[in-house]
Coordinates of N, CA and C in Angstrom, one line a residue:
V1 N 28.2 71.5 11.9 CA 26.8 71.5 12.0 C 26.2 72.3 10.9
S2 N 25.2 71.7 10.2 CA 24.6 72.4 9.1 C 23.6 73.5 9.6
T3 N 23.2 74.3 8.7 CA 22.2 75.4 9.0 C 20.9 74.8 9.2
L4 N 20.6 73.6 8.6 CA 19.3 73.0 8.8 C 19.2 72.4 10.2
E5 N 20.3 71.9 10.7 CA 20.3 71.4 12.1 C 20.2 72.5 13.1
T6 N 20.8 73.6 12.9 CA 20.7 74.7 13.8 C 19.3 75.3 13.8
S7 N 18.7 75.4 12.6 CA 17.3 75.9 12.6 C 16.4 75.0 13.2
M8 N 16.6 73.7 13.1 CA 15.7 72.7 13.7 C 15.9 72.8 15.3
M9 N 17.1 73.0 15.7 CA 17.3 73.1 17.2 C 16.6 74.4 17.7
K10 N 16.6 75.5 17.0 CA 16.0 76.7 17.4 C 14.5 76.5 17.5
I11 N 13.9 75.8 16.5 CA 12.5 75.5 16.5 C 12.1 74.6 17.7
F12 N 13.0 73.6 17.9 CA 12.7 72.7 19.1 C 12.8 73.5 20.4
R13 N 13.7 74.4 20.5 CA 13.8 75.2 21.8 C 12.6 76.1 21.9
V14 N 12.1 76.7 20.9 CA 10.9 77.5 20.9 C 9.7 76.7 21.4
I15 N 9.5 75.5 20.7 CA 8.4 74.6 21.1 C 8.5 74.2 22.5
L16 N 9.7 73.8 23.0 CA 9.9 73.4 24.4 C 9.6 74.5 25.3
A17 N 10.0 75.7 25.0 CA 9.8 76.9 25.9 C 8.3 77.1 25.9
S18 N 7.6 77.0 24.8 CA 6.1 77.2 24.8 C 5.4 76.2 25.6
V19 N 5.8 75.0 25.5 CA 5.2 73.9 26.3 C 5.4 74.2 27.8
I20 N 6.6 74.6 28.2 CA 6.8 74.9 29.6 C 6.0 76.1 30.1
V21 N 5.9 77.1 29.3 CA 5.1 78.3 29.7 C 3.6 77.9 29.8
M22 N 3.1 77.1 28.9 CA 1.7 76.7 28.9 C 1.5 75.8 30.1
G23 N 2.4 75.0 30.5 CA 2.3 74.1 31.6 C 2.2 74.9 32.9
F24 N 2.9 76.0 33.1 CA 3.0 76.7 34.3 C 2.2 78.0 34.2
S25 N 1.2 78.1 33.3 CA 0.5 79.4 33.1 C -0.4 79.7 34.3
S26 N -0.9 78.7 35.0 CA -1.7 79.0 36.2 C -0.9 79.6 37.3
V27 N 0.4 79.3 37.4 CA 1.2 79.8 38.4 C 1.6 81.2 38.1
C28 N 1.7 81.6 36.8 CA 2.1 82.9 36.4 C 1.1 84.0 36.8
V29 N -0.2 83.6 36.8 CA -1.3 84.6 37.0 C -1.9 84.4 38.4
A30 N -1.1 84.0 39.4 CA -1.7 83.7 40.7 C -2.0 84.9 41.5
C31 N -1.2 86.0 41.4 CA -1.4 87.1 42.3 C -2.5 88.0 41.9
S32 N -3.0 88.8 42.8 CA -4.1 89.7 42.5 C -3.7 90.8 41.6
V33 N -2.4 91.2 41.7 CA -1.9 92.3 40.9 C -2.0 91.9 39.4
C34 N -1.5 90.6 39.1 CA -1.5 90.1 37.7 C -2.9 89.9 37.2
M35 N -3.8 89.5 38.1 CA -5.2 89.3 37.7 C -6.0 90.6 37.6
G36 N -5.6 91.7 38.1 CA -6.2 92.9 38.0 C -7.3 93.2 39.0
N37 N -7.2 92.7 40.2 CA -8.2 92.9 41.2 C -7.9 94.3 41.9
L38 N -8.6 95.3 41.6 CA -8.3 96.6 42.1 C -8.6 96.8 43.6
E39 N -9.4 95.9 44.2 CA -9.8 96.1 45.6 C -8.9 95.3 46.5
S40 N -7.9 94.6 46.0 CA -7.1 93.8 46.9 C -6.1 94.7 47.6
S41 N -5.6 94.3 48.8 CA -4.6 95.1 49.5 C -3.3 95.1 48.8
M42 N -3.0 94.1 48.1 CA -1.7 94.0 47.4 C -1.7 95.0 46.3
T43 N -2.8 95.2 45.6 CA -2.8 96.2 44.5 C -2.8 97.6 45.1
K44 N -3.5 97.8 46.2 CA -3.4 99.2 46.8 C -2.0 99.5 47.4
G45 N -1.3 98.5 47.9 CA 0.0 98.7 48.4 C 1.0 99.0 47.2
M46 N 0.8 98.3 46.1 CA 1.6 98.6 44.9 C 1.4 100.0 44.4
M47 N 0.1 100.4 44.4 CA -0.2 101.8 43.9 C 0.4 102.8 44.9
A48 N 0.4 102.6 46.2 CA 1.0 103.5 47.1 C 2.5 103.6 47.0
G49 N 3.1 102.4 46.7 CA 4.5 102.4 46.5 C 4.9 103.2 45.3
I50 N 4.2 103.0 44.2 CA 4.5 103.8 43.0 C 4.3 105.3 43.2
G51 N 3.3 105.7 44.0 CA 3.1 107.1 44.3 C 4.3 107.7 45.1
V52 N 4.7 106.9 46.1 CA 5.9 107.3 46.9 C 7.1 107.5 46.0
L53 N 7.4 106.5 45.2 CA 8.6 106.6 44.3 C 8.5 107.7 43.3
L54 N 7.3 108.0 42.8 CA 7.2 109.1 41.9 C 7.4 110.4 42.6
G55 N 6.9 110.5 43.9 CA 7.0 111.7 44.7 C 8.5 112.0 45.0
I56 N 9.2 110.9 45.4 CA 10.7 111.1 45.7 C 11.4 111.5 44.4
T57 N 11.1 110.9 43.3 CA 11.7 111.3 42.0 C 11.5 112.7 41.7
A58 N 10.2 113.2 41.8 CA 9.9 114.6 41.5 C 10.6 115.5 42.5
C59 N 10.7 115.2 43.8 CA 11.5 116.1 44.7 C 12.9 116.2 44.3
V60 N 13.5 115.1 43.9 CA 15.0 115.1 43.5 C 15.1 116.0 42.3
L61 N 14.3 115.8 41.3 CA 14.4 116.6 40.1 C 14.2 118.1 40.3
V62 N 13.2 118.4 41.1 CA 13.0 119.8 41.5 C 14.2 120.4 42.2
S63 N 14.8 119.6 43.1 CA 16.0 120.1 43.8 C 17.1 120.3 42.9
F64 N 17.3 119.4 41.9 CA 18.4 119.7 40.9 C 18.1 120.9 40.1
G65 N 16.8 121.1 39.7 CA 16.5 122.3 39.0 C 16.7 123.6 39.7
C66 N 16.3 123.6 41.0 CA 16.6 124.8 41.9 C 18.1 125.0 42.1
F67 N 18.8 124.0 42.2 CA 20.3 124.1 42.3 C 20.9 124.8 41.1
F68 N 20.5 124.3 39.9 CA 21.0 124.9 38.7 C 20.6 126.4 38.5
V69 N 19.3 126.7 38.9 CA 18.9 128.1 38.8 C 19.7 128.9 39.8
C70 N 20.0 128.4 41.0 CA 20.8 129.1 41.9 C 22.2 129.4 41.4
L71 N 22.8 128.4 40.7 CA 24.1 128.5 40.1 C 24.1 129.6 39.0
A72 N 23.0 129.6 38.2 CA 22.9 130.5 37.1 C 22.8 132.0 37.6
R73 N 22.0 132.1 38.7 CA 21.9 133.5 39.3 C 23.2 134.0 39.9
R74 N 23.9 133.1 40.6 CA 25.2 133.5 41.2 C 26.2 133.8 40.1
S75 N 26.2 133.0 39.0 CA 27.1 133.3 37.9 C 26.8 134.7 37.3
S76 N 25.5 135.0 37.1 CA 25.1 136.3 36.5 C 25.5 137.4 37.4
R77 N 25.4 137.2 38.7 CA 25.8 138.3 39.7 C 27.3 138.5 39.6
V78 N 28.0 137.5 39.5 CA 29.5 137.6 39.5 C 29.9 138.3 38.2
T79 N 29.3 138.0 37.1 CA 29.7 138.6 35.8 C 29.3 140.1 35.8
C80 N 28.2 140.4 36.4 CA 27.7 141.8 36.4 C 28.6 142.7 37.3
Q81 N 29.1 142.1 38.3 CA 29.9 142.9 39.3 C 31.3 143.2 38.7
K82 N 31.8 142.5 37.7 CA 33.1 142.7 37.2 C 33.2 143.9 36.3

């Protein structure tokens, strides 16, 4: 297979994918989150979910930080006692 044929196939695939995306574009923007309606319950639920996940992540990171500070303090106490 020549390079001309492979480049033509790539162009054909890109054009075909573009036509498919354009044909289904109304389906892709159907939800209120995608359209940007800030007053919908779906958007409010998504924002609340993001807040909860960020809160959990922050708690886990703070816990790891406190654990390492505790280890550092214990280590310094052990080396000072020797």
